């Protein structure tokens, strides 16, 4: 039986502290009344900045909404100045950790080896990695699928058993006017799903799409993905609620 449809939001660093708190309060009020979220048919997570995490945990308390972190240390607690460990995040109530985003790879030089170490650290402490994968240049579907599946394998080397949320985000579609074409997303997502299913101990994993994702896309993708990973489109709570409604419809069709 398919798992819940997943919708996630990363706020990156767009919001200041008060703006983030206002957004949390607005969205928490609406999500608390969304039947598909409260029933568990749609799993919803929010990933704010580190400093915004306590406010997010407070705002979404009493709802099924999961709070995440935009990064996590590859190391266990110790002498690693500036790092935030998976152990501390888990203790604070964080449940998902975004890992391997294209910006981390491009701006901060994070390699597949570093990403794999972060995925492993997350899973050791009960955090679900939101593992961001995607080809850097536009290419045929078969080539893109091969490239992202190779990334998946490299980024989970040494990772213990546990569910992973794979966020397929072709780099060339991030920040673009339009998402990748439907057949492209569907083809790569299918390859990622098959690769995940072939790994022992990955039950409960999901493949979602990010990269200029917004209202209308999930409906057009039909059942090709398990959900969406949203960025700027979710700053407007109306857009976010529209995506959650689409996710609810998909979850009902899958049941």
Coordinates of N, CA and C in Angstrom, one line a residue:
X1 N 0.9 -1.2 0.0 CA 0.0 0.0 0.0 C 0.9 1.2 0.0
X2 N 0.6 2.2 -0.9 CA 1.5 3.4 -0.9 C 1.4 4.2 0.4
X3 N 2.5 4.8 0.7 CA 2.6 5.7 1.9 C 1.9 7.0 1.6
X4 N 1.9 7.9 2.6 CA 1.2 9.2 2.4 C 1.9 10.0 1.3
X5 N 1.2 10.9 0.7 CA 1.7 11.8 -0.2 C 2.5 12.9 0.6
X6 N 3.7 13.3 0.2 CA 4.5 14.1 1.0 C 4.7 15.5 0.3
X7 N 4.5 16.5 1.1 CA 4.7 17.9 0.7 C 5.7 18.5 1.7
X8 N 6.8 19.1 1.2 CA 7.8 19.8 2.0 C 8.1 21.2 1.6
X9 N 8.5 22.0 2.5 CA 8.8 23.4 2.2 C 10.2 23.7 2.8
X10 N 11.1 24.2 2.0 CA 12.4 24.8 2.6 C 12.3 26.3 2.4
X11 N 12.5 27.0 3.5 CA 12.4 28.4 3.5 C 13.8 29.1 3.2
X12 N 14.8 28.2 3.0 CA 16.1 28.7 2.7 C 16.4 29.8 3.7
X13 N 17.0 31.0 3.3 CA 17.2 32.1 4.2 C 16.4 33.3 3.7
X14 N 15.3 33.1 3.0 CA 14.5 34.2 2.5 C 13.9 35.1 3.6
X15 N 13.4 34.4 4.7 CA 12.7 35.1 5.8 C 13.6 35.5 6.9
X16 N 13.4 36.7 7.4 CA 13.9 37.1 8.7 C 13.2 36.4 9.8
X17 N 13.6 36.7 11.1 CA 13.0 35.9 12.2 C 11.5 36.2 12.3
X18 N 11.2 37.4 12.4 CA 9.8 37.7 12.6 C 8.9 37.3 11.5
X19 N 9.4 37.5 10.2 CA 8.6 37.1 9.1 C 8.4 35.6 9.1
X20 N 9.4 34.8 9.5 CA 9.2 33.4 9.6 C 8.2 33.0 10.7
X21 N 8.2 33.7 11.8 CA 7.3 33.4 12.9 C 5.8 33.7 12.4
X22 N 5.7 34.8 11.7 CA 4.3 35.1 11.1 C 3.9 34.1 10.2
X23 N 4.8 33.6 9.3 CA 4.4 32.5 8.3 C 4.1 31.2 9.0
X24 N 4.8 30.9 10.1 CA 4.5 29.7 10.8 C 3.1 29.7 11.4
X25 N 2.8 30.9 12.1 CA 1.5 31.0 12.7 C 0.4 30.9 11.7
X26 N 0.6 31.6 10.5 CA -0.5 31.5 9.5 C -0.7 30.1 9.0
X27 N 0.4 29.5 8.6 CA 0.3 28.1 8.0 C -0.1 27.1 9.0
X28 N 0.4 27.2 10.3 CA -0.1 26.2 11.3 C -1.6 26.3 11.5
X29 N -2.1 27.5 11.5 CA -3.6 27.6 11.7 C -4.4 26.9 10.5
X30 N -3.8 27.1 9.3 CA -4.5 26.5 8.2 C -4.3 25.0 8.1
X31 N -3.1 24.5 8.4 CA -2.8 23.1 8.3 C -3.6 22.3 9.4
X32 N -3.7 22.9 10.5 CA -4.4 22.3 11.6 C -5.8 21.9 11.3
X33 N -6.4 22.6 10.3 CA -7.8 22.4 9.9 C -7.8 21.6 8.5
X34 N -6.7 21.2 8.0 CA -6.7 20.4 6.7 C -6.9 19.0 7.0
X35 N -8.0 18.4 6.6 CA -8.3 17.0 6.9 C -7.3 16.0 6.5
X36 N -6.7 16.2 5.3 CA -5.8 15.2 4.8 C -4.5 15.2 5.6
X37 N -4.1 16.3 6.1 CA -2.9 16.4 6.9 C -3.1 15.8 8.3
X38 N -4.2 16.2 8.9 CA -4.5 15.7 10.2 C -4.8 14.2 10.2
X39 N -5.3 13.7 9.1 CA -5.6 12.3 9.0 C -4.3 11.5 8.7
X40 N -3.3 12.1 8.2 CA -2.0 11.4 7.9 C -2.0 11.0 6.4
X41 N -3.0 11.3 5.6 CA -2.9 11.0 4.2 C -1.9 11.8 3.5
X42 N -1.6 13.0 4.0 CA -0.6 13.9 3.5 C 0.4 14.2 4.6
X43 N 1.6 13.9 4.3 CA 2.7 14.2 5.3 C 3.3 15.6 4.9
X44 N 3.4 16.5 5.8 CA 3.9 17.8 5.5 C 5.0 18.2 6.4
X45 N 6.1 18.6 5.8 CA 7.3 19.1 6.6 C 7.7 20.5 6.2
X46 N 8.3 21.2 7.2 CA 8.7 22.6 7.0 C 10.2 22.6 7.5
X47 N 11.0 23.2 6.6 CA 12.5 23.3 6.9 C 12.9 24.8 7.0
X48 N 12.9 25.3 8.2 CA 13.4 26.7 8.3 C 14.9 26.8 8.6
X49 N 15.4 28.0 8.9 CA 16.8 28.1 9.3 C 17.0 27.5 10.7
X50 N 18.2 27.3 11.1 CA 18.5 26.8 12.4 C 17.8 27.6 13.5
X51 N 18.0 29.0 13.4 CA 17.5 29.9 14.4 C 16.0 29.9 14.5
X52 N 15.4 29.5 13.4 CA 13.9 29.6 13.4 C 13.3 28.3 13.8
X53 N 14.1 27.2 14.0 CA 13.5 25.9 14.4 C 12.7 25.9 15.7
X54 N 13.2 26.5 16.8 CA 12.4 26.5 18.0 C 11.0 27.2 17.8
X55 N 11.0 28.3 17.1 CA 9.7 29.0 16.8 C 8.8 28.1 16.0
X56 N 9.4 27.4 15.0 CA 8.6 26.5 14.2 C 8.0 25.3 15.0
X57 N 8.8 24.8 15.9 CA 8.4 23.7 16.8 C 7.2 24.1 17.6
X58 N 7.3 25.4 18.2 CA 6.2 25.9 19.0 C 5.0 26.1 18.2
X59 N 5.1 26.7 17.0 CA 3.9 27.1 16.2 C 3.2 25.8 15.7
X60 N 3.9 24.8 15.4 CA 3.3 23.6 14.8 C 3.0 22.5 15.9
X61 N 3.3 22.8 17.1 CA 3.0 21.9 18.2 C 1.5 21.4 18.2
X62 N 1.3 20.1 18.4 CA -0.1 19.6 18.3 C -0.6 19.3 17.0
X63 N 0.2 19.5 15.9 CA -0.1 19.2 14.6 C 0.8 18.0 14.1
X64 N 0.5 17.3 13.0 CA 1.4 16.3 12.5 C 2.6 16.8 11.7
X65 N 2.7 18.1 11.6 CA 3.7 18.7 10.8 C 5.1 18.5 11.3
X66 N 6.0 18.0 10.5 CA 7.4 17.7 10.9 C 8.2 18.9 10.6
X67 N 9.2 19.2 11.5 CA 10.1 20.3 11.3 C 11.5 19.7 11.0
X68 N 12.1 20.4 10.1 CA 13.4 19.9 9.6 C 14.5 20.9 9.7
X69 N 15.7 20.5 9.4 CA 16.9 21.4 9.3 C 17.5 21.4 7.9
X70 N 18.0 22.6 7.6 CA 18.5 22.7 6.2 C 19.9 22.1 6.0
X71 N 20.5 21.6 7.1 CA 21.8 21.0 7.0 C 22.0 20.2 8.3
X72 N 23.0 19.4 8.3 CA 23.4 18.6 9.5 C 24.8 18.3 9.5
X73 N 25.5 18.2 10.6 CA 26.9 17.9 10.7 C 27.1 16.4 10.3
X74 N 28.2 16.1 9.6 CA 28.5 14.7 9.3 C 29.1 14.1 10.5
X75 N 29.4 14.9 11.6 CA 30.2 14.3 12.7 C 29.3 14.1 13.9
X76 N 29.7 13.2 14.8 CA 29.0 13.1 16.1 C 29.4 14.3 17.0
X77 N 28.7 14.5 18.1 CA 29.0 15.6 18.9 C 30.5 15.6 19.4
X78 N 31.1 16.8 19.4 CA 32.5 16.9 19.7 C 33.1 18.2 19.4
X79 N 34.4 18.2 19.1 CA 35.1 19.4 18.8 C 35.0 19.8 17.3
X80 N 33.8 20.3 17.0 CA 33.5 20.7 15.6 C 32.8 22.0 15.6
X81 N 33.6 23.1 15.8 CA 33.0 24.4 16.0 C 32.1 24.8 14.8
X82 N 31.0 25.3 15.1 CA 30.1 25.8 14.1 C 29.1 24.8 13.5
X83 N 29.4 23.5 13.8 CA 28.5 22.5 13.3 C 27.3 22.3 14.2
X84 N 26.2 21.7 13.7 CA 25.0 21.3 14.5 C 24.8 19.8 14.2
X85 N 24.9 19.0 15.3 CA 24.9 17.6 15.2 C 23.5 17.0 15.0
X86 N 23.4 15.9 14.4 CA 22.2 15.2 14.2 C 21.6 14.8 15.6
X87 N 22.5 14.5 16.5 CA 22.0 14.2 17.9 C 21.3 15.3 18.5
X88 N 21.8 16.5 18.4 CA 21.2 17.7 19.0 C 19.9 18.0 18.3
X89 N 19.9 17.9 17.0 CA 18.7 18.2 16.2 C 17.5 17.3 16.6
X90 N 17.9 16.0 16.7 CA 16.9 15.0 17.1 C 16.3 15.3 18.6
X91 N 17.3 15.7 19.5 CA 16.9 16.0 20.8 C 15.9 17.2 20.9
X92 N 16.2 18.1 20.0 CA 15.3 19.3 20.0 C 14.0 19.1 19.4
X93 N 13.8 18.0 18.7 CA 12.5 17.7 18.1 C 12.4 17.8 16.6
X94 N 13.6 18.0 16.0 CA 13.7 18.0 14.5 C 13.5 16.5 14.0
X95 N 12.8 16.4 12.9 CA 12.6 15.0 12.4 C 13.1 14.7 11.0
X96 N 13.4 15.8 10.2 CA 14.0 15.6 8.9 C 15.2 16.5 8.7
X97 N 16.2 16.1 7.8 CA 17.4 16.9 7.6 C 17.6 17.0 6.1
X98 N 17.6 18.2 5.6 CA 17.9 18.4 4.1 C 19.4 18.2 3.9
X99 N 19.7 17.4 2.9 CA 21.1 17.1 2.6 C 21.4 17.1 1.1
X100 N 22.5 17.6 0.8 CA 23.0 17.5 -0.6 C 22.3 18.4 -1.6
X101 N 21.7 19.5 -1.1 CA 21.1 20.5 -2.0 C 22.1 21.0 -3.0
X102 N 21.7 21.4 -4.2 CA 22.6 21.9 -5.2 C 23.4 23.1 -4.7
X103 N 22.8 23.9 -3.9 CA 23.5 25.1 -3.4 C 24.6 24.7 -2.4
X104 N 24.4 23.7 -1.6 CA 25.5 23.2 -0.8 C 26.6 22.6 -1.6
X105 N 26.3 21.9 -2.6 CA 27.3 21.3 -3.5 C 28.1 22.4 -4.2
X106 N 27.4 23.4 -4.8 CA 28.0 24.4 -5.7 C 28.7 25.4 -4.8
X107 N 28.1 26.0 -3.8 CA 28.7 27.1 -3.1 C 29.6 26.7 -2.0
X108 N 29.4 25.5 -1.4 CA 30.2 25.1 -0.3 C 31.0 23.8 -0.5
X109 N 31.0 23.4 -1.8 CA 31.9 22.3 -2.2 C 31.6 21.0 -1.6
X110 N 30.4 20.7 -1.2 CA 30.0 19.4 -0.6 C 30.0 18.4 -1.7
X111 N 30.7 17.3 -1.4 CA 30.9 16.2 -2.3 C 29.9 15.1 -2.0
X112 N 29.8 14.1 -2.8 CA 29.0 12.9 -2.5 C 29.5 12.2 -1.2
X113 N 30.7 12.3 -1.0 CA 31.3 11.6 0.3 C 30.7 12.4 1.5
X114 N 30.8 13.7 1.5 CA 30.2 14.5 2.6 C 28.7 14.3 2.7
X115 N 28.0 14.3 1.6 CA 26.6 14.0 1.6 C 26.3 12.7 2.2
X116 N 27.0 11.7 1.9 CA 26.8 10.3 2.4 C 27.0 10.3 3.9
X117 N 28.1 11.0 4.4 CA 28.3 11.0 5.8 C 27.2 11.7 6.6
X118 N 26.6 12.8 6.0 CA 25.5 13.5 6.6 C 24.3 12.6 6.6
X119 N 24.0 11.9 5.5 CA 22.9 11.0 5.5 C 23.0 9.9 6.6
X120 N 24.2 9.4 6.7 CA 24.5 8.3 7.7 C 24.3 8.9 9.1
X121 N 24.8 10.1 9.4 CA 24.6 10.7 10.7 C 23.1 10.9 11.0
X122 N 22.4 11.3 10.0 CA 21.0 11.6 10.2 C 20.3 10.3 10.6
X123 N 20.5 9.3 9.8 CA 19.8 8.0 10.1 C 20.2 7.4 11.4
X124 N 21.4 7.6 11.8 CA 21.8 7.0 13.1 C 21.0 7.6 14.2
X125 N 20.6 8.9 14.0 CA 19.9 9.6 15.1 C 18.4 9.7 14.9
X126 N 17.9 8.9 13.9 CA 16.4 8.9 13.7 C 15.9 10.0 12.9
X127 N 16.7 10.8 12.2 CA 16.3 11.9 11.3 C 16.1 11.3 9.9
X128 N 15.1 11.6 9.2 CA 14.9 11.2 7.8 C 15.6 12.2 6.9
X129 N 16.6 11.7 6.2 CA 17.3 12.6 5.2 C 16.3 13.0 4.1
X130 N 16.3 14.3 3.8 CA 15.7 14.8 2.6 C 16.8 15.0 1.6
X131 N 17.1 13.9 0.8 CA 18.3 13.8 0.0 C 18.0 14.5 -1.4
X132 N 18.7 15.6 -1.6 CA 18.5 16.3 -2.9 C 19.4 15.8 -3.9
X133 N 18.8 15.4 -5.1 CA 19.6 14.9 -6.2 C 19.1 15.5 -7.5
X134 N 20.0 15.6 -8.5 CA 19.6 16.1 -9.8 C 20.8 16.4 -10.6
X135 N 20.6 16.2 -11.9 CA 21.6 16.4 -12.9 C 21.8 17.9 -13.1
X136 N 23.1 18.3 -13.3 CA 23.4 19.7 -13.4 C 23.0 20.4 -14.7
X137 N 23.0 19.6 -15.8 CA 22.6 20.2 -17.1 C 21.5 19.4 -17.7
X138 N 20.8 20.1 -18.6 CA 19.6 19.4 -19.2 C 20.2 18.3 -20.2
X139 N 19.6 17.2 -20.1 CA 20.0 16.0 -20.9 C 18.8 15.1 -21.1
X140 N 18.9 14.1 -22.0 CA 17.8 13.2 -22.2 C 17.4 12.4 -20.9
X141 N 16.2 12.0 -20.9 CA 15.7 11.4 -19.7 C 16.5 10.2 -19.2
X142 N 16.9 9.3 -20.1 CA 17.7 8.2 -19.8 C 19.0 8.6 -19.1
X143 N 19.6 9.6 -19.7 CA 20.9 10.0 -19.1 C 20.7 10.6 -17.7
X144 N 19.7 11.4 -17.6 CA 19.4 12.1 -16.3 C 19.1 11.0 -15.3
X145 N 18.3 10.0 -15.7 CA 18.0 8.9 -14.7 C 19.3 8.2 -14.3
X146 N 20.1 7.9 -15.2 CA 21.4 7.2 -14.9 C 22.2 8.1 -13.9
X147 N 22.3 9.4 -14.2 CA 23.1 10.3 -13.4 C 22.6 10.4 -12.0
X148 N 21.3 10.5 -11.8 CA 20.7 10.7 -10.5 C 20.7 9.4 -9.7
X149 N 20.5 8.3 -10.4 CA 20.6 7.0 -9.7 C 22.0 6.8 -9.2
X150 N 23.0 7.2 -10.0 CA 24.4 7.0 -9.5 C 24.6 7.9 -8.3
X151 N 24.1 9.1 -8.3 CA 24.2 10.0 -7.2 C 23.5 9.4 -5.9
X152 N 22.4 8.8 -6.1 CA 21.7 8.1 -5.0 C 22.6 7.1 -4.4
X153 N 23.1 6.2 -5.2 CA 24.0 5.2 -4.6 C 25.2 5.8 -3.9
X154 N 25.8 6.8 -4.5 CA 27.0 7.4 -3.9 C 26.7 8.1 -2.6
X155 N 25.5 8.7 -2.5 CA 25.1 9.5 -1.3 C 24.5 8.7 -0.2
X156 N 24.4 7.4 -0.4 CA 23.9 6.5 0.6 C 24.9 5.5 1.0
X157 N 26.2 5.6 0.5 CA 27.2 4.7 0.9 C 27.4 4.7 2.4
X158 N 27.3 3.6 3.1 CA 27.5 3.5 4.5 C 26.4 4.0 5.3
X159 N 25.3 4.4 4.7 CA 24.1 4.8 5.5 C 23.4 3.7 6.1
X160 N 23.0 3.7 7.4 CA 22.3 2.6 7.9 C 20.9 2.5 7.4
X161 N 20.2 1.4 7.7 CA 18.8 1.3 7.2 C 17.9 2.4 7.7
X162 N 16.9 2.7 7.0 CA 15.9 3.7 7.4 C 15.3 4.4 6.2
X163 N 14.2 5.0 6.3 CA 13.5 5.6 5.2 C 14.3 6.9 4.8
X164 N 14.2 7.2 3.5 CA 14.9 8.4 2.9 C 13.8 9.0 2.0
X165 N 13.7 10.4 2.1 CA 12.9 11.1 1.2 C 13.9 11.7 0.1
X166 N 13.8 11.2 -1.1 CA 14.6 11.7 -2.2 C 13.9 12.8 -2.9
X167 N 14.5 14.0 -2.9 CA 14.0 15.1 -3.6 C 14.7 15.3 -4.9
X168 N 14.0 14.9 -6.0 CA 14.6 15.0 -7.3 C 14.5 16.5 -7.7
X169 N 15.6 17.2 -7.8 CA 15.7 18.6 -8.2 C 16.7 18.8 -9.3
X170 N 16.3 18.7 -10.6 CA 17.3 18.9 -11.6 C 17.9 20.4 -11.5
X171 N 19.2 20.5 -11.4 CA 19.8 21.8 -11.1 C 19.3 22.9 -12.1
X172 N 19.2 22.5 -13.3 CA 18.8 23.4 -14.3 C 17.4 23.9 -14.2
X173 N 16.6 23.3 -13.4 CA 15.2 23.7 -13.2 C 15.0 24.5 -11.9
X174 N 16.0 24.5 -11.0 CA 15.9 25.3 -9.8 C 15.9 26.8 -10.1
X175 N 14.9 27.5 -9.6 CA 14.8 28.9 -9.9 C 14.4 29.3 -11.3
X176 N 14.1 28.3 -12.1 CA 13.6 28.6 -13.5 C 12.2 29.0 -13.5
X177 N 11.8 29.5 -14.6 CA 10.4 30.0 -14.7 C 9.4 28.8 -14.7
X178 N 9.8 27.7 -15.2 CA 9.0 26.5 -15.2 C 9.7 25.3 -14.7
X179 N 8.9 24.3 -14.2 CA 9.6 23.1 -13.7 C 10.0 22.3 -14.9
X180 N 10.8 21.2 -14.7 CA 11.1 20.3 -15.8 C 9.9 19.7 -16.4
X181 N 10.0 19.3 -17.7 CA 8.8 18.7 -18.3 C 8.3 17.4 -17.6
X182 N 7.0 17.2 -17.7 CA 6.4 16.1 -17.0 C 7.0 14.7 -17.3
X183 N 7.2 14.5 -18.6 CA 7.8 13.2 -19.0 C 9.2 13.0 -18.4
X184 N 9.9 14.1 -18.3 CA 11.3 14.1 -17.8 C 11.2 13.7 -16.3
X185 N 10.4 14.4 -15.5 CA 10.3 14.2 -14.1 C 9.8 12.7 -13.9
X186 N 8.8 12.3 -14.6 CA 8.3 10.9 -14.4 C 9.3 9.9 -14.7
X187 N 10.1 10.1 -15.7 CA 11.1 9.1 -16.1 C 12.2 8.9 -15.0
X188 N 12.7 10.1 -14.6 CA 13.7 10.0 -13.6 C 13.2 9.5 -12.2
X189 N 12.0 10.0 -11.9 CA 11.4 9.6 -10.6 C 11.2 8.1 -10.6
X190 N 10.8 7.5 -11.7 CA 10.6 6.0 -11.7 C 11.9 5.3 -11.5
X191 N 13.0 5.8 -12.1 CA 14.3 5.2 -12.0 C 14.7 5.3 -10.5
X192 N 14.5 6.4 -9.9 CA 14.9 6.6 -8.5 C 14.1 5.7 -7.6
X193 N 12.8 5.5 -7.9 CA 11.9 4.7 -7.1 C 12.4 3.2 -7.2
X194 N 12.7 2.8 -8.4 CA 13.2 1.4 -8.6 C 14.5 1.2 -7.8
X195 N 15.4 2.2 -7.9 CA 16.7 2.1 -7.2 C 16.5 2.0 -5.7
X196 N 15.6 2.8 -5.2 CA 15.3 2.8 -3.7 C 14.7 1.5 -3.3
X197 N 13.8 1.0 -4.1 CA 13.1 -0.3 -3.7 C 14.1 -1.4 -3.7
X198 N 15.2 -1.3 -4.5 CA 16.2 -2.4 -4.6 C 17.1 -2.4 -3.4
X199 N 17.1 -1.3 -2.6 CA 18.0 -1.2 -1.4 C 17.3 -1.8 -0.2
X200 N 17.9 -2.8 0.5 CA 17.3 -3.3 1.7 C 17.2 -2.3 2.8
X201 N 16.1 -2.3 3.5 CA 16.0 -1.4 4.7 C 15.5 0.0 4.3
X202 N 15.0 0.2 3.1 CA 14.5 1.5 2.8 C 13.0 1.6 2.7
X203 N 12.3 0.7 3.4 CA 10.9 0.8 3.4 C 10.4 2.1 4.0
X204 N 9.4 2.7 3.4 CA 8.8 3.9 3.8 C 9.5 5.1 3.2
X205 N 10.4 4.9 2.2 CA 11.0 6.0 1.5 C 10.1 6.6 0.5
X206 N 10.4 7.8 0.0 CA 9.5 8.5 -1.0 C 10.4 9.2 -2.0
X207 N 9.9 9.4 -3.1 CA 10.5 10.2 -4.2 C 9.6 11.4 -4.5
X208 N 10.1 12.6 -4.2 CA 9.3 13.8 -4.4 C 10.1 14.7 -5.4
X209 N 9.4 15.7 -6.0 CA 10.0 16.6 -7.0 C 10.1 18.0 -6.5
X210 N 11.3 18.6 -6.7 CA 11.4 20.0 -6.4 C 12.1 20.7 -7.7
X211 N 12.1 22.0 -7.7 CA 12.7 22.7 -8.9 C 11.6 23.4 -9.6
X212 N 11.3 24.7 -9.0 CA 10.2 25.5 -9.6 C 8.9 24.8 -9.5
X213 N 8.7 24.0 -8.4 CA 7.4 23.3 -8.2 C 6.4 24.2 -7.6
X214 N 5.1 24.1 -8.1 CA 4.1 25.0 -7.6 C 2.7 24.4 -7.8
X215 N 1.7 25.2 -7.6 CA 0.3 24.7 -7.8 C 0.1 24.2 -9.2
X216 N -0.6 23.1 -9.3 CA -1.0 22.5 -10.6 C 0.0 21.4 -11.0
X217 N 1.2 21.4 -10.5 CA 2.2 20.4 -11.0 C 1.9 19.0 -10.5
X218 N 1.5 18.9 -9.3 CA 1.3 17.5 -8.7 C 0.2 16.8 -9.4
X219 N -0.9 17.6 -9.8 CA -2.0 17.0 -10.5 C -1.5 16.6 -11.9
X220 N -0.7 17.3 -12.6 CA -0.2 17.0 -13.9 C 0.7 15.8 -13.8
X221 N 1.4 15.6 -12.7 CA 2.4 14.5 -12.6 C 1.6 13.2 -12.2
X222 N 0.3 13.3 -11.8 CA -0.5 12.2 -11.5 C 0.2 11.4 -10.4
X223 N 0.5 10.1 -10.7 CA 1.1 9.3 -9.6 C 2.6 9.0 -9.9
X224 N 3.2 9.9 -10.6 CA 4.6 9.7 -11.0 C 5.5 9.9 -9.8
X225 N 5.2 10.7 -8.9 CA 6.0 11.1 -7.7 C 5.1 10.9 -6.5
X226 N 5.8 10.9 -5.3 CA 5.1 10.8 -4.0 C 4.9 12.1 -3.4
X227 N 5.1 13.2 -4.1 CA 4.9 14.5 -3.6 C 5.8 15.6 -4.2
X228 N 5.8 16.8 -3.5 CA 6.5 17.9 -4.0 C 7.4 18.5 -2.9
X229 N 8.5 19.1 -3.3 CA 9.3 19.9 -2.4 C 9.3 21.3 -2.9
X230 N 8.7 22.2 -2.1 CA 8.5 23.6 -2.5 C 9.5 24.6 -2.0
X231 N 9.7 25.6 -2.7 CA 10.5 26.7 -2.3 C 9.7 28.0 -2.2
X232 N 10.1 28.9 -3.1 CA 9.5 30.3 -3.1 C 7.9 30.3 -3.2
X233 N 7.4 29.3 -4.0 CA 5.9 29.3 -4.2 C 5.2 29.2 -2.9
X234 N 5.8 28.5 -1.9 CA 5.1 28.3 -0.7 C 5.1 29.5 0.2
X235 N 5.8 30.6 -0.1 CA 5.8 31.8 0.7 C 4.4 32.3 0.7
X236 N 3.6 32.1 -0.3 CA 2.2 32.5 -0.4 C 1.4 31.3 0.2
X237 N 0.8 31.5 1.3 CA 0.1 30.4 1.9 C -1.1 29.9 1.1
X238 N -1.6 30.7 0.2 CA -2.7 30.2 -0.7 C -2.1 29.2 -1.7
X239 N -0.9 29.5 -2.2 CA -0.3 28.5 -3.1 C 0.0 27.2 -2.3
X240 N 0.5 27.3 -1.1 CA 0.8 26.1 -0.3 C -0.5 25.3 -0.1
X241 N -1.6 25.9 0.3 CA -2.8 25.2 0.5 C -3.3 24.6 -0.7
X242 N -3.1 25.2 -1.9 CA -3.6 24.6 -3.1 C -2.8 23.3 -3.4
X243 N -1.5 23.3 -3.1 CA -0.7 22.1 -3.3 C -1.1 21.0 -2.3
X244 N -1.4 21.4 -1.1 CA -1.8 20.4 -0.1 C -3.2 19.8 -0.6
X245 N -4.0 20.6 -1.2 CA -5.3 20.1 -1.7 C -5.1 19.1 -2.8
X246 N -4.1 19.4 -3.7 CA -3.8 18.4 -4.8 C -3.2 17.2 -4.2
X247 N -2.4 17.3 -3.2 CA -1.8 16.1 -2.5 C -2.9 15.3 -1.9
X248 N -3.9 15.9 -1.3 CA -5.0 15.2 -0.7 C -5.8 14.4 -1.8
X249 N -5.9 15.0 -2.9 CA -6.6 14.3 -4.0 C -5.8 13.1 -4.5
X250 N -4.5 13.3 -4.6 CA -3.7 12.2 -5.0 C -3.7 11.1 -4.0
X251 N -3.6 11.4 -2.7 CA -3.7 10.4 -1.7 C -5.0 9.6 -1.7
X252 N -6.1 10.3 -2.0 CA -7.4 9.6 -2.1 C -7.4 8.7 -3.3
X253 N -6.8 9.1 -4.4 CA -6.8 8.3 -5.6 C -6.0 7.1 -5.4
X254 N -4.9 7.2 -4.6 CA -4.0 6.0 -4.3 C -4.7 5.0 -3.4
X255 N -5.6 5.5 -2.5 CA -6.1 4.6 -1.5 C -6.9 3.4 -2.0

